[in-house]
Coordinates of C-alpha atoms in Angstrom, one line a residue:
X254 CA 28.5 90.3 151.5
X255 CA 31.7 88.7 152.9
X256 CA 35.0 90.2 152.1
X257 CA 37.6 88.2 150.2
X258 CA 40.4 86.7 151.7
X259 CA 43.9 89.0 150.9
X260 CA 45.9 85.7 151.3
X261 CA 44.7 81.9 151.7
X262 CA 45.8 78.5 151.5
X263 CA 46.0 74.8 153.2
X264 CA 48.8 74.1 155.8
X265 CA 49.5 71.1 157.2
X266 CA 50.4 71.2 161.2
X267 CA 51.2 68.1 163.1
X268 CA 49.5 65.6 160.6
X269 CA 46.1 68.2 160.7
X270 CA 45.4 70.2 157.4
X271 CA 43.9 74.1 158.1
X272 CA 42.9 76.5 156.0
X273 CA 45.1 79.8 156.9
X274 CA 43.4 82.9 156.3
X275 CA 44.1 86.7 156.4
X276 CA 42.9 89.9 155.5
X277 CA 43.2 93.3 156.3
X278 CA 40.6 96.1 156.9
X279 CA 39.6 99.4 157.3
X280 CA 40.8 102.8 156.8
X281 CA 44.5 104.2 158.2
X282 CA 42.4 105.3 161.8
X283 CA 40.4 102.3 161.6
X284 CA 42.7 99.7 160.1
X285 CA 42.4 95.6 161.5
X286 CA 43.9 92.7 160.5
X287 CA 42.1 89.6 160.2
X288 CA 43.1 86.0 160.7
X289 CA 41.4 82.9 160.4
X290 CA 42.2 79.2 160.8
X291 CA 39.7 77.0 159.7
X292 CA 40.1 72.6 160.2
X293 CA 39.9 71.2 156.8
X294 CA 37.9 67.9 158.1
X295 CA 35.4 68.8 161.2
X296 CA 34.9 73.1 159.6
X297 CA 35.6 74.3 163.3
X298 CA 37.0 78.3 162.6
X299 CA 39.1 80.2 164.9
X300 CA 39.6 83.8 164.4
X301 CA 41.4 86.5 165.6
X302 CA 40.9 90.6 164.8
X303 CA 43.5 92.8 165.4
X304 CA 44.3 96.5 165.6
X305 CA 47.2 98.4 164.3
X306 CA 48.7 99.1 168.3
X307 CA 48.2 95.5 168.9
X308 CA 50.5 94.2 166.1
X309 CA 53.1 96.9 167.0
X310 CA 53.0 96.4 170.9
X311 CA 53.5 92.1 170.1
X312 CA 56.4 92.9 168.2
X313 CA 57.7 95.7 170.0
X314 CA 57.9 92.6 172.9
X315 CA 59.5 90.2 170.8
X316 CA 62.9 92.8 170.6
X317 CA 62.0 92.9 167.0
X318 CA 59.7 95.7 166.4
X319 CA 57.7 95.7 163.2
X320 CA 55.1 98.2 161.9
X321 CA 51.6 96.8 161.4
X322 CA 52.0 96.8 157.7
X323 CA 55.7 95.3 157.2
X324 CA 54.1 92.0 159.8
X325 CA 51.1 91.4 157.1
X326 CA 53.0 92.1 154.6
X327 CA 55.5 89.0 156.5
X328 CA 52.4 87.0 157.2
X329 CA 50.9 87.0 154.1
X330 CA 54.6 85.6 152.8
X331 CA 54.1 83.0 155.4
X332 CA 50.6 82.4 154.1
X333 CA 51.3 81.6 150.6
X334 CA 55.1 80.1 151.1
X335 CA 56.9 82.7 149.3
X336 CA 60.0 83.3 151.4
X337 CA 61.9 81.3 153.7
X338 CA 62.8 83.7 155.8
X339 CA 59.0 83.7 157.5
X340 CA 57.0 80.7 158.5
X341 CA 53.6 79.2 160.4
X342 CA 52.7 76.6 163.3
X343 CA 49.3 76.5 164.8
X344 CA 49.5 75.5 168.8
X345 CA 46.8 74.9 171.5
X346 CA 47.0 76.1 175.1
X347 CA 48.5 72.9 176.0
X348 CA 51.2 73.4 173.2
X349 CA 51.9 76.2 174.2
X350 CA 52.3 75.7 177.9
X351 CA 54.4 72.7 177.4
X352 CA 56.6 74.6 175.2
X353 CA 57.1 77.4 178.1
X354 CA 57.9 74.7 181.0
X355 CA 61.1 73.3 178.7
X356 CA 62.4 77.5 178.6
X357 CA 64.8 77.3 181.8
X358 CA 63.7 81.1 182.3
X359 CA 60.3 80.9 182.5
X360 CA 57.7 79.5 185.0
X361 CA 54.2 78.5 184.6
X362 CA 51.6 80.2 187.0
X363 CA 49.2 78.3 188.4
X364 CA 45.6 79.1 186.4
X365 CA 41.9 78.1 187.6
X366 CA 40.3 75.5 185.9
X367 CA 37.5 77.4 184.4
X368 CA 40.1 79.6 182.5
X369 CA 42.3 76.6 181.3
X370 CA 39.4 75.8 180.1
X371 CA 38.3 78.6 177.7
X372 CA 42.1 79.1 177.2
X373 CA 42.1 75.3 175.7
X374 CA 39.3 76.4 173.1
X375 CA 41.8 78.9 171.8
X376 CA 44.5 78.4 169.3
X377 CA 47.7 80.4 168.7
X378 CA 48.7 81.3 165.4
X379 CA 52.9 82.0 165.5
X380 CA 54.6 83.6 163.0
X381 CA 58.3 82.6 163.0
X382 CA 60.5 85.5 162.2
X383 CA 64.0 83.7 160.9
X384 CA 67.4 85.9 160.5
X385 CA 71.0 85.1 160.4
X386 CA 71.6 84.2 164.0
X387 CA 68.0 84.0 165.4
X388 CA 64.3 83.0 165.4
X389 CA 61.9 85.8 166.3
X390 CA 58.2 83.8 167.4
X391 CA 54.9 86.4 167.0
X392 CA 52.0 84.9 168.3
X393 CA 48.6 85.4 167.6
X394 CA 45.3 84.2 169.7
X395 CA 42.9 83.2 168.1
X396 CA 39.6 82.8 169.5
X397 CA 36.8 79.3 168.6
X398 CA 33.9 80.8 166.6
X399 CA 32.5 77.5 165.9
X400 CA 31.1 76.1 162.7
X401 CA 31.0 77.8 159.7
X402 CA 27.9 80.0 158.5
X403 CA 26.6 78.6 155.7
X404 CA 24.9 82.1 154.8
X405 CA 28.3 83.2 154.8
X406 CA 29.6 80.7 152.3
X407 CA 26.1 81.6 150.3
X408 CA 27.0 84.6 150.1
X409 CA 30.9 83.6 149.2
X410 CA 28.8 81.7 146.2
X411 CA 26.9 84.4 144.7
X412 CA 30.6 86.8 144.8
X413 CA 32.1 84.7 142.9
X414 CA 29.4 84.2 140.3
X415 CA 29.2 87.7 139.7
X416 CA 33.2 88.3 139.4
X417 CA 33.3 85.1 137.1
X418 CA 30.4 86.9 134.9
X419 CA 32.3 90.2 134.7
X420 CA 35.6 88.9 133.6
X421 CA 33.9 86.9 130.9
X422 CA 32.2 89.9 129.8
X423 CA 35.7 91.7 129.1
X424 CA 36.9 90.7 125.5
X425 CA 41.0 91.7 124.5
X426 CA 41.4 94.4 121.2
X427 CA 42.2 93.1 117.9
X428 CA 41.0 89.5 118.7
X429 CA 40.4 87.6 115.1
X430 CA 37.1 85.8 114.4
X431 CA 38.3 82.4 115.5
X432 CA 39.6 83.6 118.7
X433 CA 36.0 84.7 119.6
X434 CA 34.6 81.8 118.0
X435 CA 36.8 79.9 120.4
X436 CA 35.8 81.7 123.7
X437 CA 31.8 81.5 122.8
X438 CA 32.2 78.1 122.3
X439 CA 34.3 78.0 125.8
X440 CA 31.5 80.3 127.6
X441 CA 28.9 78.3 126.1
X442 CA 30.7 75.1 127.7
X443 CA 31.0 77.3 130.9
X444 CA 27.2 78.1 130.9
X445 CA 26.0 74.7 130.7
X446 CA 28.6 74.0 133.7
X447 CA 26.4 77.0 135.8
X448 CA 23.6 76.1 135.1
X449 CA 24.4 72.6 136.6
X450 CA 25.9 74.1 139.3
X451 CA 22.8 76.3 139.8
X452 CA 20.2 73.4 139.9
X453 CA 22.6 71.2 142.5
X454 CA 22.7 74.1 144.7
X455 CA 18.8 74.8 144.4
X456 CA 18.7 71.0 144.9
X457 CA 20.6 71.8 147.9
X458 CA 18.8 74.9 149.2
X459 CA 15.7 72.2 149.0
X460 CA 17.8 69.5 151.0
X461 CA 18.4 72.1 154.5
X462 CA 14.8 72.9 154.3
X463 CA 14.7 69.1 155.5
X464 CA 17.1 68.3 156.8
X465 CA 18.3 68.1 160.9
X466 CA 21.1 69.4 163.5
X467 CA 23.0 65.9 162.6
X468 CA 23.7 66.5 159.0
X469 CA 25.0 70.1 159.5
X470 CA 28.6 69.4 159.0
X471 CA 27.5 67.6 155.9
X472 CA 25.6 70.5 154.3
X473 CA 28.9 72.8 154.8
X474 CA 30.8 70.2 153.1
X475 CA 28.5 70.2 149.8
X476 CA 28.4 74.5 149.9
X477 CA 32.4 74.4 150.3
X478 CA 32.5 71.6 147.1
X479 CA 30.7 74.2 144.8
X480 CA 32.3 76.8 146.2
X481 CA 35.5 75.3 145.3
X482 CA 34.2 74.6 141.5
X483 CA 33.5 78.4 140.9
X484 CA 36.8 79.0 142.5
X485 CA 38.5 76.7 140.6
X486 CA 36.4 77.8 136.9
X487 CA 37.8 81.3 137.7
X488 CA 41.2 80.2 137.9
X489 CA 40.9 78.7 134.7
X490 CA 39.2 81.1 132.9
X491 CA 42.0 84.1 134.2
X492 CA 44.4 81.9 132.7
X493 CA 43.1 80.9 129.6
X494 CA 42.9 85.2 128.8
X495 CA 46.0 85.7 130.0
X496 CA 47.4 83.3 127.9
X497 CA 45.7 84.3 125.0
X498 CA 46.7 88.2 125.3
X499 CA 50.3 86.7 125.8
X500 CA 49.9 84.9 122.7
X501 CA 48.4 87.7 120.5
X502 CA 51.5 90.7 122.3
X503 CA 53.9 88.2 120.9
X504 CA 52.5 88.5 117.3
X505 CA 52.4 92.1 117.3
X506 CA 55.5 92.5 118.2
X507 CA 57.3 90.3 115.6
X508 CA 54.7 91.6 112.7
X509 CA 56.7 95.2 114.0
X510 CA 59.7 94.0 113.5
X511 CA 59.0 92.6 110.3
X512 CA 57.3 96.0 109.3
X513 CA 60.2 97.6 110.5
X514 CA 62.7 95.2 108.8
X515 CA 60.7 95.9 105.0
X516 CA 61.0 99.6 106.0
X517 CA 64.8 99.3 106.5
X518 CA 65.0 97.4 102.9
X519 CA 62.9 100.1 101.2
X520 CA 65.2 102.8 102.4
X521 CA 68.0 101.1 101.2
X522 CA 66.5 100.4 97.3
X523 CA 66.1 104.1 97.5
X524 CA 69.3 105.1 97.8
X525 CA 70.2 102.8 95.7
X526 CA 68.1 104.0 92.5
X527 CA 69.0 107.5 93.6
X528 CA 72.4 106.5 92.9
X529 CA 71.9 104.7 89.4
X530 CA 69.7 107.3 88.7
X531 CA 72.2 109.8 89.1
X532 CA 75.0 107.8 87.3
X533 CA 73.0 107.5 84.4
X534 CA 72.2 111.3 84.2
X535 CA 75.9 111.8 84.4
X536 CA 76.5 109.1 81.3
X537 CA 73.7 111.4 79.4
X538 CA 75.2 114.9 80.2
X539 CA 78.5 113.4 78.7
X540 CA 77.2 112.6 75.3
X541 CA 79.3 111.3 72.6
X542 CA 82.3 111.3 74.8
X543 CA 81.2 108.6 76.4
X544 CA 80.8 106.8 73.1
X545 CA 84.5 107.8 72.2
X546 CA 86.0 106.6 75.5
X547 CA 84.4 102.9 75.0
X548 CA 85.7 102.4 71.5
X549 CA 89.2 103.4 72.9
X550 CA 89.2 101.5 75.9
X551 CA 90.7 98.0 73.5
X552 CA 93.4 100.5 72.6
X553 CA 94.3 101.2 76.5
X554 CA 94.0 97.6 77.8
X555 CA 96.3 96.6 74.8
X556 CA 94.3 95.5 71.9
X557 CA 94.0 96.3 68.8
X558 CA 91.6 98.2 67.0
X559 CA 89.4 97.4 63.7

């Protein structure tokens, strides 16, 4: 089954949109990074995988060494457009050639025709690097790897119908009746979406049995629309819970305080009846005298007795 993506998302380059991929891979001895860019209208991918000494030795000849994890870590930023500091451009050969012959420092060597020619298939992801006083450029080859497999985005399909399925099996603590009522009814609404979804892609499945070479770009397009749909019905159903367990900590929290805020008021009718209380034991203990010192008290203030 293919991997998921660690970081993903649609850049525009010189009026062109491409999907940016990366991920990375394998253990601490065996660790690659993995970048994609894919061309959102014609499908055609270019790739690039690279080891943990190759990241190190680029940036080690930029002047601004990084280690392999710190430069995902920067490209992933780059990826999803969460810091300023880093950013993307996707050249060709040709781009990048051009951009060498304007550097007054550096010359272009002549290069045979049959390797310009591969070299023009390629396309070079570059990371800009951008501090107080200078622009650090990483680039990254990537090589053409065609057309996308559309086993692969089968496969991509049938991932994310399992992960939706598990997370709708997960249910918060403490949810009240209508709460669940609410989410069957929303899972039942989801279900009927599935099994749609289901019978266009077995309606699909049907289709490439018959179809030719000419409508191939065509049948990625309808496998990338439904896998966009379940992409897009998980993001809605991850926020829809998290919502609702937002909701529901919010409540707790205030029915504490108000439990807290009764306790406060019962300790404080305690003490005071354990005050009356003892006041009146101390009028009891005094007896009579007590009696005696009220019909006095007109006498004291000034009055006059009966």
């Amino acid at each position: 089954m293919v991997e998921p993506w660690d970081a993903q998302s649609c850049l525009s380059f010189r009026g062109r949109y491409f999907v940016i991929s990366m991920r990375a891979t394998g253990s601490n001895c065996d660790h690659k990074l993995v970048v994609q860019a894919e061309d959102k209208i014609t499908t055609d991918q270019w790739r690039g995988v690279f080891e943990t000494q190759y990241i190190e030795d680029l940036t080690h000849k930029t002047g601004n060494f990084k280690q392999a994890s710190i430069f995902e870590n920067m490209l992933k930023m780059s990826i999803t457009q969460n810091s300023e500091s880093v950013s993307l451009d996707l050249l060709t050969y040709s781009d990048l050639d051009a951009l060498r012959t304007k550097s007054a420092t550096s010359h272009s060597a002549d290069i045979p025709s049959s390797k310009k020619a591969t070299l023009n298939t390629k396309r070079y992801l570059i990371l800009t690097y951008t501090v107080e006083f200078d622009r650090i450029h990483y680039p990254l080859p990537l090589t053409y790897m065609g057309k996308p497999d559309p086993v692969a985005l089968q496969e991509d399909i049938v991932r994310l119908k399992a992960e939706l399925a598990q997370y709708k099996q997960r249910s918060p603590p403490n949810w009240s009746y209508t709460d669940y009522q609410k989410l069957q009814q929303d899972y039942d609404s989801l279900l009927v979406e599935k099994q749609e979804l289901e019978r266009s892609f077995d309606l699909y499945r049907r289709e490439v049995k018959t179809t030719t070479k000419g409508s191939a770009i065509k049948e990625i397009r309808v496998l990338k629309g439904v896998l966009k749909s379940l992409e897009e019905e998980l993001i809605r159903e991850r926020t829809k819970h998290q919502k609702q367990s937002g909701r529901k900590t919010r409540e707790q929290r205030e029915l504490v305080a108000e439990l807290q805020e009764v306790r406060s008021s019962e300790r404080n009718l305690r003490v005071r009846v354990k005050s009356l209380t003892n006041e009146l034991a101390v009028l009891r203990r005094s007896g009579g005298g007590g009696v005696r010192g009220g019909a006095e008290s007109p006498r004291l203030n000034g009055g006059v007795a009966p």
